[in-house]
């Protein structure tokens, strides 16, 4: 911690970055100095689309609106105030969105203590629980940039049918929806047909950079957040973005890029406990989907606490985050991070977006495309059309059917040990749980247990939401990952109205489609299917807990 305090601190508008200079100086030549010499800070602040090379220029031209979208978003404030007043009697806000359409509002409302139900799953149990919660007082924010996201469309259909089944007319049901989408998307036309409220988002901002657009602000405002404060915080930081010094976002981006070039290409994201809740999950998508492509990338690893396994390692850069520090507080909140980022939430959003774009310059990749995301989607559509492939478990142990690669051991503890032992010195394990993230929440404990037993970085993602996040990195980033997929039996399925499949069938097809994409890259994929979810989760945690490093 003394190293962080002793080194230079980059600060502006209440946001401070500690430790970045030391990370940069570990490289043979300063990454920060090279960026400054190339004029990157000013060019990025000026939305220069040429920064990432000619192949990325066309995409960058229509994706750099995030640099100053916080200014244009002020135009939404009057509309949001009127919408909140109009819907004051609907005090249960449900956000149906995936990836960039849901992660920022979840951080905002958790940090500021406002209630928001986030529906970012196809698990029929989790969807049914949402539908059964205060339906008559519910307003559903349907958020999709493209307007064609299958999960979000399924949620919209399910809620529409639920409102009608509750006795509402179509006009009454329409009042319970707020649609957030890009101008001209298919969802804009659907909203008009439904009689729903519509808020159009900034079309020149990609989903994972959309925290300070309508996607982040609409559900947050309806939940009771004073969103103008977030815009003020970002606006205060924006003045520093073109500077060569006193530019904390540049310092963070240079540190991320420099570390990755020195083979520290995993970033452990840890909260320091100073009031920002869940930023790691949002930054995970931003970093993984932006940098994980063309065989390179930075792997974000969200850890539970500074003491959690996987927060450190020879190829890991540990970065803590939190609110502005009070006098006498130490950066890191008891952790010993390499870099600490502290400041208000609105500034954090803008700083991490800028830093990720800078890291893209250093790595030589386009931080705005996601070339491998569609692969699993296409696989899913094929499986929905043709049916799930027939599969026979390698063996069954208790409440768990095990589908293992050829040559793997024939017992649960053995096959988990085999998976960990195959990670090598630069590998990572991704745990991907296609379950109910509330009813089956204990499954997330696998991350710490397996990180402790394997001594390597372990990520955890709820399916299918991680497909809109780390899913790009899994397929486009360095091919050193191993994958543990956990699926579960569906006790009671739920129809997707107007579609020939159920939520359970969609969830199973998404899991199978992703397995197909990963296996096609010759990466180890182990699937554990829980025939009884509660018993299977307990059994799996017990087996993982008995493993030794």
PDB file of N, CA and C in Angstrom, residues 13 136 208 218 238 462:
ATOM      1  N   UNK A  13     -11.132  15.926 -11.272  1.00  0.00           N
ATOM      2  CA  UNK A  13     -12.573  15.939 -11.015  1.00  0.00           C
ATOM      3  C   UNK A  13     -13.007  14.895 -10.002  1.00  0.00           C
ATOM      4  N   UNK A 136     -49.119  -6.176 -11.129  1.00  0.00           N
ATOM      5  CA  UNK A 136     -49.978  -5.016 -11.380  1.00  0.00           C
ATOM      6  C   UNK A 136     -49.268  -3.690 -11.133  1.00  0.00           C
ATOM      7  N   UNK A 208     -21.758  -1.789 -24.860  1.00  0.00           N
ATOM      8  CA  UNK A 208     -20.942  -1.867 -23.638  1.00  0.00           C
ATOM      9  C   UNK A 208     -20.385  -0.510 -23.209  1.00  0.00           C
ATOM     10  N   UNK A 218     -32.452   5.411 -18.230  1.00  0.00           N
ATOM     11  CA  UNK A 218     -33.908   5.243 -18.145  1.00  0.00           C
ATOM     12  C   UNK A 218     -34.308   4.339 -16.983  1.00  0.00           C
ATOM     13  N   UNK A 238     -14.502  14.884 -18.064  1.00  0.00           N
ATOM     14  CA  UNK A 238     -14.278  14.979 -19.508  1.00  0.00           C
ATOM     15  C   UNK A 238     -13.242  16.028 -19.877  1.00  0.00           C
ATOM     16  N   UNK A 462     -22.912 -16.177 -15.313  1.00  0.00           N
ATOM     17  CA  UNK A 462     -24.237 -16.766 -15.446  1.00  0.00           C
ATOM     18  C   UNK A 462     -24.626 -16.765 -16.914  1.00  0.00           C
TER      19      UNK A 462
END
